[in-house]
Short mmCIF file of C-alpha atoms in Angstrom, two decimals:
data_model
loop_
_atom_site.label_atom_id
_atom_site.label_comp_id
_atom_site.label_asym_id
_atom_site.label_seq_id
_atom_site.Cartn_x
_atom_site.Cartn_y
_atom_site.Cartn_z
CA MET B 27 -22.81 -14.48 -10.92
CA ALA B 28 -19.43 -15.39 -12.37
CA GLY B 29 -17.56 -12.32 -11.17
CA PRO B 30 -17.22 -8.71 -12.32
CA LEU B 31 -14.85 -9.63 -15.17
CA HIS B 32 -17.20 -12.24 -16.64
CA GLY B 33 -16.91 -12.11 -20.43
CA VAL B 34 -13.37 -10.74 -20.47
CA ARG B 35 -10.89 -12.95 -22.30
CA VAL B 36 -7.22 -13.04 -21.37
CA VAL B 37 -4.27 -14.74 -23.07
CA GLU B 38 -1.47 -15.42 -20.61
CA PHE B 39 1.99 -16.53 -21.68
CA ALA B 40 3.24 -18.77 -18.91
CA GLY B 41 5.99 -17.46 -16.67
CA LEU B 42 6.89 -17.35 -13.01
CA GLY B 43 5.83 -15.15 -10.11
CA PRO B 44 4.19 -11.82 -10.86
CA GLY B 45 2.77 -12.62 -14.32
CA PRO B 46 0.86 -15.72 -13.17
CA PHE B 47 -0.20 -13.87 -10.01
CA CYS B 48 -1.70 -11.08 -12.13
CA ALA B 49 -3.48 -13.64 -14.32
CA MET B 50 -4.75 -15.40 -11.19
CA LEU B 51 -6.27 -12.15 -9.94
CA LEU B 52 -8.07 -11.67 -13.26
CA ALA B 53 -9.31 -15.27 -13.25
CA ASP B 54 -10.44 -14.94 -9.63
CA LEU B 55 -12.57 -11.98 -10.69
CA GLY B 56 -14.29 -13.96 -13.42
CA ALA B 57 -12.18 -13.39 -16.52
CA GLU B 58 -11.65 -16.33 -18.86
CA VAL B 59 -7.88 -16.69 -18.77
CA LEU B 60 -6.14 -19.03 -21.20
CA ARG B 61 -2.61 -19.94 -20.17
CA ILE B 62 -0.21 -20.81 -23.00
CA VAL B 63 2.54 -23.20 -21.85
CA ARG B 64 5.40 -25.06 -23.49
CA PRO B 65 4.64 -28.58 -24.76
CA GLY B 66 5.05 -31.16 -22.02
CA VAL B 67 4.08 -28.86 -19.12
CA ALA B 68 1.24 -30.41 -17.11
CA PRO B 69 -1.14 -28.44 -14.88
CA ASP B 70 0.05 -28.26 -11.27
CA PRO B 71 -2.76 -27.84 -8.71
CA GLN B 72 -0.17 -27.01 -6.04
CA ASP B 73 0.91 -23.95 -8.03
CA ILE B 74 -1.84 -21.77 -6.64
CA THR B 75 -1.03 -18.84 -8.95
CA THR B 76 -2.16 -20.94 -11.94
CA ARG B 77 -5.62 -21.72 -10.57
CA SER B 78 -8.99 -21.16 -12.26
CA ARG B 79 -7.83 -21.35 -15.83
CA ARG B 80 -7.27 -23.70 -18.70
CA GLN B 81 -3.85 -24.16 -20.16
CA VAL B 82 -2.96 -25.13 -23.68
CA ALA B 83 0.43 -26.31 -24.95
CA ILE B 84 1.77 -24.35 -27.93
CA ASP B 85 5.30 -24.41 -29.32
CA LEU B 86 5.90 -20.71 -29.96
CA ARG B 87 9.23 -21.32 -31.68
CA GLY B 88 7.61 -22.42 -34.93
CA PRO B 89 5.29 -20.64 -37.39
CA ASP B 90 2.35 -22.95 -36.68
CA GLY B 91 2.48 -22.21 -32.96
CA GLN B 92 2.86 -18.51 -33.53
CA ALA B 93 -0.11 -18.50 -35.89
CA ALA B 94 -2.24 -20.34 -33.33
CA ALA B 95 -1.25 -17.89 -30.60
CA LEU B 96 -2.11 -14.93 -32.84
CA ALA B 97 -5.49 -16.46 -33.66
CA LEU B 98 -6.29 -16.61 -29.95
CA ILE B 99 -4.96 -13.11 -29.36
CA ASP B 100 -7.33 -11.89 -32.07
CA LYS B 101 -10.20 -12.88 -29.77
CA ALA B 102 -8.71 -11.61 -26.51
CA ASP B 103 -9.30 -8.44 -24.53
CA LEU B 104 -6.11 -8.64 -22.47
CA LEU B 105 -2.67 -10.19 -22.86
CA VAL B 106 -0.16 -10.92 -20.08
CA GLU B 107 3.50 -11.71 -20.73
CA GLY B 108 6.58 -11.57 -18.52
CA PHE B 109 9.57 -12.19 -20.78
CA ARG B 110 12.64 -10.00 -21.11
CA PRO B 111 12.26 -7.07 -23.52
CA GLY B 112 12.47 -8.22 -27.14
CA VAL B 113 11.51 -11.87 -26.63
CA MET B 114 7.90 -11.50 -27.76
CA GLU B 115 8.99 -9.38 -30.72
CA ARG B 116 11.37 -12.12 -31.88
CA LEU B 117 8.49 -14.59 -31.73
CA GLY B 118 6.36 -12.35 -33.93
CA LEU B 119 4.02 -11.76 -30.97
CA GLY B 120 5.09 -8.28 -29.92
CA PRO B 121 2.68 -5.40 -29.34
CA ASP B 122 2.91 -4.05 -32.89
CA ASP B 123 2.06 -7.43 -34.41
CA CYS B 124 -0.81 -8.10 -32.01
CA LEU B 125 -2.37 -4.61 -32.02
CA ALA B 126 -2.26 -4.53 -35.80
CA ARG B 127 -4.60 -7.53 -35.79
CA ASN B 128 -6.61 -6.65 -32.68
CA PRO B 129 -6.64 -2.86 -32.18
CA ARG B 130 -8.68 -3.12 -28.94
CA LEU B 131 -6.15 -5.42 -27.25
CA VAL B 132 -4.60 -4.31 -23.96
CA TYR B 133 -1.09 -5.75 -23.98
CA GLY B 134 0.40 -6.18 -20.49
CA ARG B 135 4.16 -6.53 -20.07
CA MET B 136 5.57 -7.60 -16.69
CA THR B 137 9.29 -7.18 -16.07
CA GLY B 138 11.60 -6.31 -13.22
CA TRP B 139 13.48 -3.37 -14.73
CA GLY B 140 10.90 -2.24 -17.31
CA GLN B 141 10.95 -2.12 -21.10
CA HIS B 142 13.66 0.55 -21.27
CA GLY B 143 16.49 1.91 -19.16
CA PRO B 144 20.13 0.88 -18.63
CA LEU B 145 19.18 -2.32 -16.79
CA ALA B 146 16.20 -3.34 -18.95
CA LYS B 147 17.80 -6.42 -20.48
CA ALA B 148 19.70 -7.63 -17.41
CA ALA B 149 18.68 -10.64 -15.34
CA GLY B 150 17.31 -10.03 -11.88
CA HIS B 151 14.89 -11.08 -9.18
CA ASP B 152 12.62 -9.46 -6.62
CA ILE B 153 15.47 -8.67 -4.23
CA ASN B 154 17.30 -6.73 -6.92
CA TYR B 155 14.28 -4.71 -8.00
CA ILE B 156 13.34 -3.63 -4.50
CA ALA B 157 16.98 -2.82 -3.76
CA ILE B 158 17.16 0.09 -6.22
CA SER B 159 13.78 1.46 -5.13
CA GLY B 160 14.82 2.29 -1.58
CA ALA B 161 12.46 -0.27 -0.05
CA LEU B 162 14.94 -3.02 0.78
CA HIS B 163 17.26 -0.61 2.60
CA ALA B 164 14.42 0.28 4.97
CA ILE B 165 13.48 -3.26 6.01
CA GLY B 166 15.32 -4.88 8.90
CA ARG B 167 16.58 -4.38 12.42
CA ALA B 168 18.78 -1.51 13.49
CA GLY B 169 22.46 -2.28 13.04
CA GLU B 170 21.74 -5.38 10.98
CA ALA B 171 21.63 -6.16 7.26
CA PRO B 172 18.48 -5.45 5.21
CA VAL B 173 16.01 -8.36 5.32
CA PRO B 174 14.32 -9.64 2.14
CA PRO B 175 10.52 -9.30 2.76
CA LEU B 176 9.77 -12.54 0.87
CA ASN B 177 8.45 -11.58 -2.60
CA TYR B 178 5.57 -9.41 -1.42
CA VAL B 179 6.97 -6.00 -2.29
CA GLY B 180 8.51 -6.49 -5.73
CA ASP B 181 7.01 -9.50 -7.46
CA PHE B 182 3.47 -9.38 -6.15
CA GLY B 183 2.65 -5.94 -4.75
CA GLY B 184 4.76 -3.76 -7.00
CA GLY B 185 4.62 -6.21 -9.90
CA GLY B 186 1.61 -8.44 -10.49
CA MET B 187 -0.87 -6.31 -8.55
CA LEU B 188 0.16 -3.11 -10.34
CA LEU B 189 -0.01 -4.87 -13.71
CA ALA B 190 -3.57 -5.94 -12.91
CA VAL B 191 -4.49 -2.35 -12.03
CA GLY B 192 -2.96 -1.13 -15.29
CA LEU B 193 -4.72 -3.76 -17.37
CA LEU B 194 -8.11 -2.99 -15.86
CA ALA B 195 -7.62 0.76 -16.24
CA ALA B 196 -6.67 0.35 -19.90
CA LEU B 197 -9.56 -2.07 -20.46
CA HIS B 198 -11.93 0.57 -19.11
CA GLU B 199 -10.40 3.21 -21.40
CA ALA B 200 -10.57 0.88 -24.41
CA GLY B 201 -14.29 0.50 -23.81
CA ARG B 202 -14.62 4.23 -24.48
CA SER B 203 -11.97 4.80 -27.14
CA GLY B 204 -12.10 1.47 -28.93
CA ARG B 205 -8.30 1.39 -28.84
CA GLY B 206 -5.96 -0.84 -26.90
CA GLN B 207 -2.50 0.02 -25.63
CA VAL B 208 0.64 -1.41 -24.04
CA ILE B 209 1.15 -1.58 -20.26
CA ASP B 210 4.82 -1.43 -19.20
CA ALA B 211 4.73 -2.71 -15.60
CA ALA B 212 8.16 -2.68 -13.97
CA MET B 213 8.71 -3.98 -10.46
CA THR B 214 11.18 -1.16 -9.83
CA ASP B 215 8.47 1.39 -10.61
CA GLY B 216 5.82 -0.47 -8.62
CA THR B 217 8.02 -0.88 -5.56
CA ALA B 218 8.83 2.82 -5.61
CA LEU B 219 5.10 3.56 -5.83
CA LEU B 220 4.35 1.32 -2.86
CA SER B 221 6.89 3.40 -0.93
CA ALA B 222 4.97 6.67 -1.44
CA PHE B 223 3.82 6.75 2.20
CA MET B 224 7.37 6.43 3.50
CA TYR B 225 8.79 8.97 1.04
CA GLY B 226 6.10 11.34 2.34
CA PHE B 227 7.27 10.81 5.91
CA LYS B 228 10.85 11.42 4.78
CA ALA B 229 9.86 14.67 3.08
CA LYS B 230 8.42 15.87 6.41
CA GLY B 231 11.58 14.93 8.27
CA GLN B 232 9.75 12.13 10.08
CA TRP B 233 11.63 9.18 8.58
CA SER B 234 15.37 8.62 8.62
CA ASN B 235 17.64 6.42 6.53
CA GLN B 236 18.56 4.50 9.67
CA ARG B 237 16.93 1.11 9.42
CA GLY B 238 14.91 -0.06 12.43
CA GLU B 239 14.78 3.34 14.11
CA ASN B 240 11.52 4.69 12.71
CA MET B 241 7.95 4.42 13.93
CA LEU B 242 6.77 1.76 11.48
CA ASP B 243 9.93 -0.28 10.94
CA GLY B 244 10.30 -1.78 14.39
CA GLY B 245 11.99 1.21 15.95
CA ALA B 246 9.04 2.17 18.16
CA HIS B 247 8.09 0.03 21.15
CA PHE B 248 4.39 0.33 20.34
CA TYR B 249 4.76 -1.02 16.77
CA ASP B 250 6.69 -4.28 16.85
CA THR B 251 6.56 -8.00 17.57
CA TYR B 252 7.32 -9.55 20.94
CA ALA B 253 8.15 -13.05 22.14
CA CYS B 254 5.85 -14.66 24.68
CA ALA B 255 6.52 -17.15 27.46
CA ASP B 256 6.02 -20.08 25.07
CA GLY B 257 8.36 -18.71 22.38
CA LYS B 258 5.51 -17.66 20.11
CA TYR B 259 5.05 -14.05 19.05
CA VAL B 260 2.46 -11.28 19.15
CA ALA B 261 2.21 -8.11 17.07
CA ILE B 262 1.47 -4.71 18.58
CA GLY B 263 0.43 -1.64 16.57
CA ALA B 264 -0.91 0.80 19.16
CA ILE B 265 -0.03 4.08 17.42
CA GLU B 266 -2.92 6.40 18.36
CA PRO B 267 -2.88 7.72 21.95
CA GLN B 268 -6.21 6.13 22.88
CA PHE B 269 -5.09 2.72 21.60
CA TYR B 270 -1.73 3.06 23.34
CA ALA B 271 -3.54 3.92 26.56
CA GLU B 272 -5.74 0.83 26.26
CA LEU B 273 -2.71 -1.37 25.65
CA ARG B 274 -1.06 -0.01 28.80
CA GLU B 275 -4.20 -0.38 30.88
CA ARG B 276 -4.89 -3.96 29.83
CA CYS B 277 -1.25 -4.94 30.28
CA GLY B 278 -1.03 -3.23 33.66
CA ILE B 279 1.75 -0.87 32.57
CA HIS B 280 1.89 2.12 34.94
CA ASP B 281 5.55 3.06 34.59
CA PRO B 282 5.61 6.86 33.88
CA LEU B 283 8.47 6.31 31.44
CA PHE B 284 5.83 4.96 29.02
CA ASP B 285 4.12 8.38 29.04
CA GLY B 286 6.59 9.64 26.46
CA GLN B 287 5.16 7.48 23.69
CA MET B 288 6.44 9.56 20.78
CA ASP B 289 9.90 10.31 22.15
CA PRO B 290 12.31 8.29 19.97
CA ALA B 291 15.02 8.66 22.60
CA ARG B 292 12.96 6.47 24.95
CA TRP B 293 12.07 3.80 22.41
CA PRO B 294 15.07 1.46 22.90
CA LEU B 295 14.53 1.23 26.65
CA LEU B 296 10.75 0.98 26.34
CA LYS B 297 11.14 -1.88 23.86
CA LEU B 298 13.17 -3.79 26.43
CA ARG B 299 10.63 -3.15 29.16
CA LEU B 300 7.68 -4.10 26.94
CA ALA B 301 9.53 -7.25 25.92
CA ASP B 302 9.77 -8.15 29.61
CA VAL B 303 6.00 -7.68 29.93
CA PHE B 304 5.12 -10.00 27.05
CA ARG B 305 7.46 -12.72 28.26
CA THR B 306 5.26 -13.13 31.34
CA ARG B 307 2.43 -14.94 29.53
CA THR B 308 1.93 -17.36 26.66
CA ARG B 309 0.62 -16.20 23.32
CA ASP B 310 -2.78 -17.76 23.99
CA GLU B 311 -2.99 -15.98 27.30
CA TRP B 312 -2.23 -12.65 25.63
CA CYS B 313 -4.88 -13.42 23.02
CA ALA B 314 -7.44 -13.98 25.76
CA LEU B 315 -6.56 -10.61 27.26
CA LEU B 316 -6.04 -8.42 24.19
CA GLU B 317 -7.49 -9.91 21.01
CA GLY B 318 -10.57 -8.08 19.77
CA THR B 319 -9.85 -4.96 21.84
CA ASP B 320 -8.64 -1.53 20.74
CA ALA B 321 -5.11 -2.32 21.92
CA CYS B 322 -4.22 -3.06 18.26
CA PHE B 323 -3.08 -6.59 18.96
CA ALA B 324 -2.80 -9.80 16.95
CA PRO B 325 -1.04 -13.13 17.37
CA VAL B 326 1.72 -13.84 14.86
CA LEU B 327 0.44 -16.98 13.12
CA ASP B 328 2.36 -19.39 10.93
CA TRP B 329 1.20 -20.83 7.60
CA ASP B 330 -0.65 -23.69 9.31
CA GLU B 331 -2.27 -21.55 12.01
CA ALA B 332 -3.51 -18.68 9.85
CA PRO B 333 -6.22 -20.65 7.95
CA GLN B 334 -7.58 -21.92 11.28
CA HIS B 335 -7.95 -18.53 12.98
CA ALA B 336 -11.56 -17.77 13.93
CA HIS B 337 -11.66 -14.44 12.05
CA ASN B 338 -10.22 -15.94 8.87
CA ARG B 339 -12.64 -18.87 9.10
CA ALA B 340 -15.62 -16.57 9.61
CA ARG B 341 -14.70 -14.52 6.54
CA GLY B 342 -13.65 -17.47 4.38
CA THR B 343 -10.24 -15.88 3.91
CA PHE B 344 -8.83 -19.28 2.96
CA THR B 345 -10.31 -22.04 0.88
CA GLU B 346 -9.33 -25.55 -0.20
CA VAL B 347 -9.11 -26.68 -3.83
CA ASP B 348 -8.39 -30.35 -4.54
CA GLY B 349 -6.83 -30.72 -1.10
CA VAL B 350 -4.63 -27.62 -1.43
CA VAL B 351 -5.26 -24.94 1.22
CA GLN B 352 -4.92 -21.49 -0.33
CA PRO B 353 -6.05 -17.87 -0.01
CA ALA B 354 -9.56 -17.25 -1.31
CA PRO B 355 -10.22 -14.59 -3.98
CA ALA B 356 -10.36 -11.00 -2.75
CA PRO B 357 -11.82 -8.41 -2.46
CA ARG B 358 -15.52 -9.16 -1.84
CA PHE B 359 -18.31 -7.98 -4.11
CA SER B 360 -21.88 -7.38 -2.96
CA ARG B 361 -23.44 -8.49 -6.22
CA SER B 362 -21.12 -9.90 -8.90
CA THR B 363 -19.64 -12.61 -6.72
CA PRO B 364 -16.88 -14.66 -8.37
CA THR B 365 -17.18 -18.44 -8.45
CA GLU B 366 -14.99 -20.59 -6.23
CA PRO B 367 -11.42 -21.17 -7.50
CA MET B 368 -10.69 -24.33 -9.46
CA ALA B 369 -7.51 -26.26 -10.09
CA PRO B 370 -5.80 -25.54 -13.44
CA GLN B 371 -6.95 -27.74 -16.29
CA ALA B 372 -5.35 -28.84 -19.53
CA ALA B 373 -7.17 -28.23 -22.81
CA SER B 374 -6.38 -29.14 -26.41
CA LEU B 375 -5.54 -26.41 -28.88
CA ASP B 376 -8.35 -27.45 -31.20
CA GLU B 377 -10.83 -27.32 -28.32
CA VAL B 378 -9.77 -23.82 -27.31
CA LEU B 379 -9.70 -22.46 -30.86
CA ALA B 380 -13.23 -23.73 -31.41
CA ALA B 381 -14.50 -22.37 -28.10
CA TRP B 382 -13.09 -18.92 -28.84
CA GLY B 383 -14.18 -18.92 -32.47
CA ALA B 384 -10.56 -18.42 -33.52
CA LYS B 385 -9.25 -19.40 -36.92
CA VAL B 386 -5.61 -20.05 -37.72
#
């Protein structure tokens, strides 16, 4: 099988970050994604977010290029673009123009601030979008500045992933109604949505605005990372009482102070004492003692170590494409299994127009 999205056609207008990531997800699941790039841009196999699709160079600034893009859009099910509001409209490729020609088209728009609002047309990046959603404030150590969590929260989780969900939901609805629609995916909205769990804790009075003092932000001794004797780190997440008890038993922790697991007043001291425990052995030694048990333990692996871990190797969590190690497609399907990822490939405009049966 070629994946659950086999037969779905996607036109992607090349951008950076969340838009290509969304298109990658669709291609991983079997959709035929055509990436439109500026003339002179060659495929880059080391840009993993562009994998498993052909790219065609089209100059969108002229009428011929715009006509070619519209001809391809006529044959598409989904469209992905990540420009600032108004850019696609000025190119004659906005939602009104495209849906007038292809009423079943689902038109996905990926931006940081969204298509409307006071900040809609301002420049920004992931760190800015997660800042106004409350998420950035909550990430970091107590008494220290907020820490940017790479681009996971805004660009990819709250951005590209949410756009993919919206596109697939609208594609499903279009199959019933025969009508497409526009998806306005804003990273500010998506980041706020990803924070629903924490906002729920806050509503119950179980989460404070003080960074690094809550159960899941490194405030609790049983949910944090610890340095080992060799300078490497381990991660502990023993929240439930039975898992906490197993952690204590396997680590030989009998100090009665640890009995008050859920007493925040004890957490700072217990963190110091647990840190002393983990400094007594190397990371590999802790793995031999705790990995695979109900102590909720894992080694903290770097980018080189993670693909080599036995669990990741057994599941095929990583793959290699043209010498580039990269995450494999996810999730897994019992029947409509996607094909292995491929490096991006260049294609001529005439070739693509013919393959799609599109006429300019």
